[in-house]
Amino acid sequence: RPFQPTKIKRLVKMKNTIIYIRVSTQRQVEHGKSIENQLKRLRDYCQYNDFQNIIEISDEGVSGKSQNRVGFKKMMNLIKNHQVYNVIVYSLSRFGRNTIETIQTMELFNKLGVSLHSLTENLDTSSSIGRFFVSVLSSLSQLEREQIGERTKSVLQMKKQKNERVGQISFGYKLGKNNKIVICEDEQETLSIIKGLKRKGLTFGKISDRLTELKRVSKKNGTNWSKNQTRILFNKYCLS
């Protein structure tokens, strides 16, 4: 039996439309961006577009950069549970903490079949122009991420060439003067002991016991050596 369009329409109408609002500072309230001001315009928009099952969620007095946005988290839980069809916001600046998060959220909405409407930007991602807008933003965001990655890689390579610290210092080395990486003679000797004992056929358990007896110092556990720690050092530094 074929699907009936009227049934599909009823299923869609069962889902909710969320009005999400956020005001973070007193200054915004004084300049007409109060909760009441946003709500009126968003409600009028919903009424004009005949959106049903309206849920109003707000984060009042919360900065957009804050991780603790209770209302935003509640909205995302409803969306991930497939209970939402539309999300209406006053502006994109009232929505995500930053550009990248906003774009990532918009991409998630697209995957879950949720339309985002922003009054200030006149954005409706259910339209072809709205989807094009999202695709352009996504491309720009991807370009920005790649450029950041390239710059980071370049800086790290330069630091390595100068023997400067990059992340965690490898076993067998230490931080010397002027933040330069230098050889740690004691740890290099430990690596030689591990390599020599392994050549004699000792298990990693026996080697770790021997290192503990010799009071050889590790970076993490002092003079207490484990079989797993010894195995990792051997595989990483003693096989070449």
mmCIF file of C-alpha atoms in Angstrom:
data_model
loop_
_atom_site.group_PDB
_atom_site.id
_atom_site.type_symbol
_atom_site.label_atom_id
_atom_site.label_comp_id
_atom_site.label_asym_id
_atom_site.label_seq_id
_atom_site.Cartn_x
_atom_site.Cartn_y
_atom_site.Cartn_z
ATOM 1 C CA ARG A 1 0.000 0.000 0.000
ATOM 2 C CA PRO A 2 1.586 3.326 -1.057
ATOM 3 C CA PHE A 3 2.358 6.116 1.425
ATOM 4 C CA GLN A 4 -0.310 8.791 1.763
ATOM 5 C CA PRO A 5 1.042 12.403 1.689
ATOM 6 C CA THR A 6 -1.490 13.436 4.355
ATOM 7 C CA LYS A 7 -0.033 10.850 6.757
ATOM 8 C CA ILE A 8 3.499 12.118 6.222
ATOM 9 C CA LYS A 9 2.307 15.645 6.870
ATOM 10 C CA ARG A 10 0.709 14.602 10.161
ATOM 11 C CA LEU A 11 3.926 12.906 11.281
ATOM 12 C CA VAL A 12 5.911 16.085 10.599
ATOM 13 C CA LYS A 13 3.398 18.240 12.508
ATOM 14 C CA MET A 14 3.780 16.006 15.550
ATOM 15 C CA LYS A 15 7.344 17.259 15.918
ATOM 16 C CA ASN A 16 8.120 20.444 17.802
ATOM 17 C CA THR A 17 9.326 23.886 16.802
ATOM 18 C CA ILE A 18 11.810 25.343 19.278
ATOM 19 C CA ILE A 19 12.238 29.033 19.900
ATOM 20 C CA TYR A 20 15.726 29.482 21.364
ATOM 21 C CA ILE A 21 16.697 32.797 22.930
ATOM 22 C CA ARG A 22 19.782 34.002 24.795
ATOM 23 C CA VAL A 23 20.619 37.310 26.450
ATOM 24 C CA SER A 24 23.980 37.575 28.179
ATOM 25 C CA THR A 25 24.431 41.160 29.420
ATOM 26 C CA GLN A 26 22.475 44.054 30.879
ATOM 27 C CA ARG A 27 23.653 46.221 28.008
ATOM 28 C CA GLN A 28 21.862 43.997 25.498
ATOM 29 C CA VAL A 29 18.686 44.259 27.544
ATOM 30 C CA GLU A 30 18.911 48.045 27.558
ATOM 31 C CA HIS A 31 19.415 48.144 23.781
ATOM 32 C CA GLY A 32 16.225 46.246 22.967
ATOM 33 C CA LYS A 33 17.581 42.718 22.852
ATOM 34 C CA SER A 34 15.781 41.554 25.978
ATOM 35 C CA ILE A 35 14.091 38.205 26.346
ATOM 36 C CA GLU A 36 10.674 39.811 25.813
ATOM 37 C CA ASN A 37 11.803 41.630 22.683
ATOM 38 C CA GLN A 38 13.260 38.483 21.129
ATOM 39 C CA LEU A 39 10.257 36.403 22.111
ATOM 40 C CA LYS A 40 7.728 38.729 20.469
ATOM 41 C CA ARG A 41 9.505 38.737 17.134
ATOM 42 C CA LEU A 42 10.108 34.992 17.198
ATOM 43 C CA ARG A 43 6.500 34.255 18.134
ATOM 44 C CA ASP A 44 5.275 36.491 15.312
ATOM 45 C CA TYR A 45 7.544 34.603 12.901
ATOM 46 C CA CYS A 46 6.152 31.246 14.038
ATOM 47 C CA GLN A 47 2.582 32.480 13.716
ATOM 48 C CA TYR A 48 3.209 33.884 10.236
ATOM 49 C CA ASN A 49 4.713 30.553 9.076
ATOM 50 C CA ASP A 50 2.023 28.480 10.848
ATOM 51 C CA PHE A 51 4.536 26.546 12.959
ATOM 52 C CA GLN A 52 2.896 24.256 15.528
ATOM 53 C CA ASN A 53 3.879 22.687 18.874
ATOM 54 C CA ILE A 54 6.048 25.608 20.002
ATOM 55 C CA ILE A 55 8.585 25.050 22.805
ATOM 56 C CA GLU A 56 10.324 28.148 24.192
ATOM 57 C CA ILE A 57 13.812 27.623 25.615
ATOM 58 C CA SER A 58 16.006 30.411 26.972
ATOM 59 C CA ASP A 59 19.451 31.028 28.439
ATOM 60 C CA GLU A 60 19.235 34.342 30.262
ATOM 61 C CA GLY A 61 22.323 36.064 31.616
ATOM 62 C CA VAL A 62 24.625 33.456 30.051
ATOM 63 C CA SER A 63 27.570 34.342 27.819
ATOM 64 C CA GLY A 64 27.668 32.738 24.372
ATOM 65 C CA LYS A 65 31.156 31.414 25.185
ATOM 66 C CA SER A 66 29.955 29.645 28.318
ATOM 67 C CA GLN A 67 29.938 25.845 28.389
ATOM 68 C CA ASN A 68 27.108 25.885 30.931
ATOM 69 C CA ARG A 69 24.148 26.744 28.687
ATOM 70 C CA VAL A 70 21.396 24.640 30.203
ATOM 71 C CA GLY A 71 18.755 25.735 27.713
ATOM 72 C CA PHE A 72 20.978 25.016 24.706
ATOM 73 C CA LYS A 73 21.766 21.538 26.031
ATOM 74 C CA LYS A 74 18.060 20.839 26.567
ATOM 75 C CA MET A 75 17.340 21.885 22.975
ATOM 76 C CA MET A 76 20.110 19.664 21.580
ATOM 77 C CA ASN A 77 18.807 16.666 23.560
ATOM 78 C CA LEU A 78 15.346 17.109 22.029
ATOM 79 C CA ILE A 79 16.864 17.408 18.564
ATOM 80 C CA LYS A 80 19.033 14.310 18.938
ATOM 81 C CA ASN A 81 15.930 12.405 20.067
ATOM 82 C CA HIS A 82 14.231 13.402 16.794
ATOM 83 C CA GLN A 83 11.539 15.468 18.518
ATOM 84 C CA VAL A 84 12.188 18.739 16.653
ATOM 85 C CA TYR A 85 11.424 19.951 13.131
ATOM 86 C CA ASN A 86 12.345 23.664 13.314
ATOM 87 C CA VAL A 87 14.612 25.826 15.458
ATOM 88 C CA ILE A 88 13.968 29.575 15.442
ATOM 89 C CA VAL A 89 16.609 32.039 16.712
ATOM 90 C CA TYR A 90 16.885 35.822 16.809
ATOM 91 C CA SER A 91 20.355 35.798 15.216
ATOM 92 C CA LEU A 92 23.245 33.375 14.697
ATOM 93 C CA SER A 93 25.253 35.362 17.266
ATOM 94 C CA ARG A 94 22.598 34.348 19.840
ATOM 95 C CA PHE A 95 22.996 30.696 18.840
ATOM 96 C CA GLY A 96 26.517 29.228 18.842
ATOM 97 C CA ARG A 97 29.528 30.073 20.982
ATOM 98 C CA ASN A 98 31.632 30.738 17.880
ATOM 99 C CA THR A 99 31.515 30.424 14.104
ATOM 100 C CA ILE A 100 32.881 26.881 13.977
ATOM 101 C CA GLU A 101 30.414 25.578 16.580
ATOM 102 C CA THR A 102 27.528 27.308 14.784
ATOM 103 C CA ILE A 103 28.458 25.676 11.484
ATOM 104 C CA GLN A 104 28.936 22.251 13.080
ATOM 105 C CA THR A 105 25.507 22.539 14.729
ATOM 106 C CA MET A 106 23.921 23.585 11.433
ATOM 107 C CA GLU A 107 25.494 20.560 9.719
ATOM 108 C CA LEU A 108 24.090 18.311 12.463
ATOM 109 C CA PHE A 109 20.654 19.871 11.985
ATOM 110 C CA ASN A 110 20.866 19.097 8.285
ATOM 111 C CA LYS A 111 21.670 15.437 8.977
ATOM 112 C CA LEU A 112 18.762 15.139 11.409
ATOM 113 C CA GLY A 113 16.291 16.925 9.143
ATOM 114 C CA VAL A 114 15.974 20.005 11.356
ATOM 115 C CA SER A 115 15.553 23.454 9.770
ATOM 116 C CA LEU A 116 17.242 26.478 11.339
ATOM 117 C CA HIS A 117 15.589 29.879 10.983
ATOM 118 C CA SER A 118 17.430 33.078 11.958
ATOM 119 C CA LEU A 119 15.513 36.341 11.808
ATOM 120 C CA THR A 120 18.465 38.745 11.677
ATOM 121 C CA GLU A 121 20.210 36.940 8.814
ATOM 122 C CA ASN A 122 16.894 36.099 7.099
ATOM 123 C CA LEU A 123 18.075 32.478 7.053
ATOM 124 C CA ASP A 124 15.906 29.426 6.439
ATOM 125 C CA THR A 125 17.899 26.237 5.892
ATOM 126 C CA SER A 126 14.831 24.407 4.579
ATOM 127 C CA SER A 127 15.094 26.527 1.394
ATOM 128 C CA SER A 128 17.596 26.031 -1.424
ATOM 129 C CA ILE A 129 19.192 29.423 -0.702
ATOM 130 C CA GLY A 130 19.478 28.551 2.987
ATOM 131 C CA ARG A 131 21.159 25.221 2.219
ATOM 132 C CA PHE A 132 23.537 26.987 -0.158
ATOM 133 C CA PHE A 133 24.381 29.460 2.613
ATOM 134 C CA VAL A 134 25.211 26.575 4.973
ATOM 135 C CA SER A 135 27.368 24.841 2.345
ATOM 136 C CA VAL A 136 29.365 28.045 1.741
ATOM 137 C CA LEU A 137 29.897 28.526 5.483
ATOM 138 C CA SER A 138 30.950 24.870 5.833
ATOM 139 C CA SER A 139 33.479 25.246 3.013
ATOM 140 C CA LEU A 140 34.925 28.390 4.580
ATOM 141 C CA SER A 141 35.108 26.658 7.954
ATOM 142 C CA GLN A 142 36.906 23.655 6.425
ATOM 143 C CA LEU A 143 39.366 26.013 4.721
ATOM 144 C CA GLU A 144 40.010 27.784 8.023
ATOM 145 C CA ARG A 145 40.611 24.465 9.841
ATOM 146 C CA GLU A 146 43.060 23.311 7.164
ATOM 147 C CA GLN A 147 44.950 26.605 7.245
ATOM 148 C CA ILE A 148 45.196 26.444 11.037
ATOM 149 C CA GLY A 149 46.463 22.855 10.752
ATOM 150 C CA GLU A 150 49.088 23.852 8.182
ATOM 151 C CA ARG A 151 50.290 26.774 10.308
ATOM 152 C CA THR A 152 50.444 24.577 13.412
ATOM 153 C CA LYS A 153 52.410 21.896 11.558
ATOM 154 C CA SER A 154 54.839 24.499 10.254
ATOM 155 C CA VAL A 155 55.432 25.935 13.734
ATOM 156 C CA LEU A 156 55.980 22.466 15.233
ATOM 157 C CA GLN A 157 58.482 21.544 12.504
ATOM 158 C CA MET A 158 60.397 24.766 13.140
ATOM 159 C CA LYS A 159 60.490 24.041 16.879
ATOM 160 C CA LYS A 160 61.790 20.512 16.232
ATOM 161 C CA GLN A 161 64.520 21.852 13.957
ATOM 162 C CA LYS A 162 65.600 24.185 16.766
ATOM 163 C CA ASN A 163 65.468 21.321 19.310
ATOM 164 C CA GLU A 164 62.762 23.151 21.234
ATOM 165 C CA ARG A 165 60.131 21.361 23.278
ATOM 166 C CA VAL A 166 57.096 20.087 21.358
ATOM 167 C CA GLY A 167 54.562 18.323 23.570
ATOM 168 C CA GLN A 168 55.758 15.512 25.836
ATOM 169 C CA ILE A 169 59.504 14.940 25.985
ATOM 170 C CA SER A 170 60.554 11.513 24.696
ATOM 171 C CA PHE A 171 62.188 9.025 27.046
ATOM 172 C CA GLY A 172 65.949 9.426 26.791
ATOM 173 C CA TYR A 173 65.784 13.215 26.557
ATOM 174 C CA LYS A 174 65.177 16.129 28.913
ATOM 175 C CA LEU A 175 64.625 19.853 28.892
ATOM 176 C CA GLY A 176 67.894 21.750 29.062
ATOM 177 C CA LYS A 177 68.892 25.398 29.065
ATOM 178 C CA ASN A 178 66.929 27.902 26.959
ATOM 179 C CA ASN A 179 64.074 25.387 26.628
ATOM 180 C CA LYS A 180 66.195 23.145 24.386
ATOM 181 C CA ILE A 181 65.838 19.342 24.242
ATOM 182 C CA VAL A 182 69.056 17.578 25.251
ATOM 183 C CA ILE A 183 70.059 13.944 25.778
ATOM 184 C CA CYS A 184 69.360 12.464 29.224
ATOM 185 C CA GLU A 185 72.309 10.148 29.869
ATOM 186 C CA ASP A 186 70.589 8.236 32.698
ATOM 187 C CA GLU A 187 67.498 7.418 30.615
ATOM 188 C CA GLN A 188 69.635 6.483 27.597
ATOM 189 C CA GLU A 189 71.453 4.041 29.869
ATOM 190 C CA THR A 190 68.084 2.596 30.948
ATOM 191 C CA LEU A 191 67.177 2.003 27.309
ATOM 192 C CA SER A 192 70.512 0.218 26.788
ATOM 193 C CA ILE A 193 69.783 -2.033 29.781
ATOM 194 C CA ILE A 194 66.319 -2.910 28.420
ATOM 195 C CA LYS A 195 67.757 -3.666 24.993
ATOM 196 C CA GLY A 196 70.596 -5.796 26.439
ATOM 197 C CA LEU A 197 68.325 -7.830 28.718
ATOM 198 C CA LYS A 198 65.867 -8.463 25.885
ATOM 199 C CA ARG A 199 68.691 -9.763 23.720
ATOM 200 C CA LYS A 200 69.461 -12.258 26.493
ATOM 201 C CA GLY A 201 65.918 -13.576 26.168
ATOM 202 C CA LEU A 202 64.383 -12.110 29.313
ATOM 203 C CA THR A 203 60.641 -11.421 29.327
ATOM 204 C CA PHE A 204 59.328 -7.901 29.805
ATOM 205 C CA GLY A 205 58.140 -8.929 33.266
ATOM 206 C CA LYS A 206 61.658 -10.023 34.256
ATOM 207 C CA ILE A 207 63.155 -6.878 32.715
ATOM 208 C CA SER A 208 60.779 -4.631 34.663
ATOM 209 C CA ASP A 209 61.688 -6.475 37.895
ATOM 210 C CA ARG A 210 65.366 -5.964 37.124
ATOM 211 C CA LEU A 211 64.879 -2.226 36.440
ATOM 212 C CA THR A 212 63.060 -1.875 39.760
ATOM 213 C CA GLU A 213 65.914 -3.682 41.570
ATOM 214 C CA LEU A 214 68.444 -1.340 39.943
ATOM 215 C CA LYS A 215 66.265 1.656 40.977
ATOM 216 C CA ARG A 216 66.248 2.975 37.433
ATOM 217 C CA VAL A 217 64.024 6.056 37.239
ATOM 218 C CA SER A 218 61.119 6.256 34.792
ATOM 219 C CA LYS A 219 59.279 9.441 33.763
ATOM 220 C CA LYS A 220 55.943 8.380 35.269
ATOM 221 C CA ASN A 221 56.312 5.846 38.095
ATOM 222 C CA GLY A 222 59.597 6.695 39.724
ATOM 223 C CA THR A 223 61.572 3.500 40.345
ATOM 224 C CA ASN A 224 58.550 1.177 40.043
ATOM 225 C CA TRP A 225 58.537 -0.481 36.630
ATOM 226 C CA SER A 226 55.682 -2.432 35.039
ATOM 227 C CA LYS A 227 55.769 -5.046 32.308
ATOM 228 C CA ASN A 228 53.606 -2.891 30.044
ATOM 229 C CA GLN A 229 55.783 0.190 30.522
ATOM 230 C CA THR A 230 58.917 -1.778 29.667
ATOM 231 C CA ARG A 231 57.282 -3.258 26.552
ATOM 232 C CA ILE A 232 56.224 0.195 25.313
ATOM 233 C CA LEU A 233 59.724 1.631 25.748
ATOM 234 C CA PHE A 234 61.319 -1.334 23.990
ATOM 235 C CA ASN A 235 58.933 -1.208 21.017
ATOM 236 C CA LYS A 236 59.233 2.566 20.702
ATOM 237 C CA TYR A 237 62.946 3.153 21.258
ATOM 238 C CA CYS A 238 64.915 -0.115 21.153
ATOM 239 C CA LEU A 239 63.891 -1.764 17.883
ATOM 240 C CA SER A 240 65.870 0.510 15.560
#
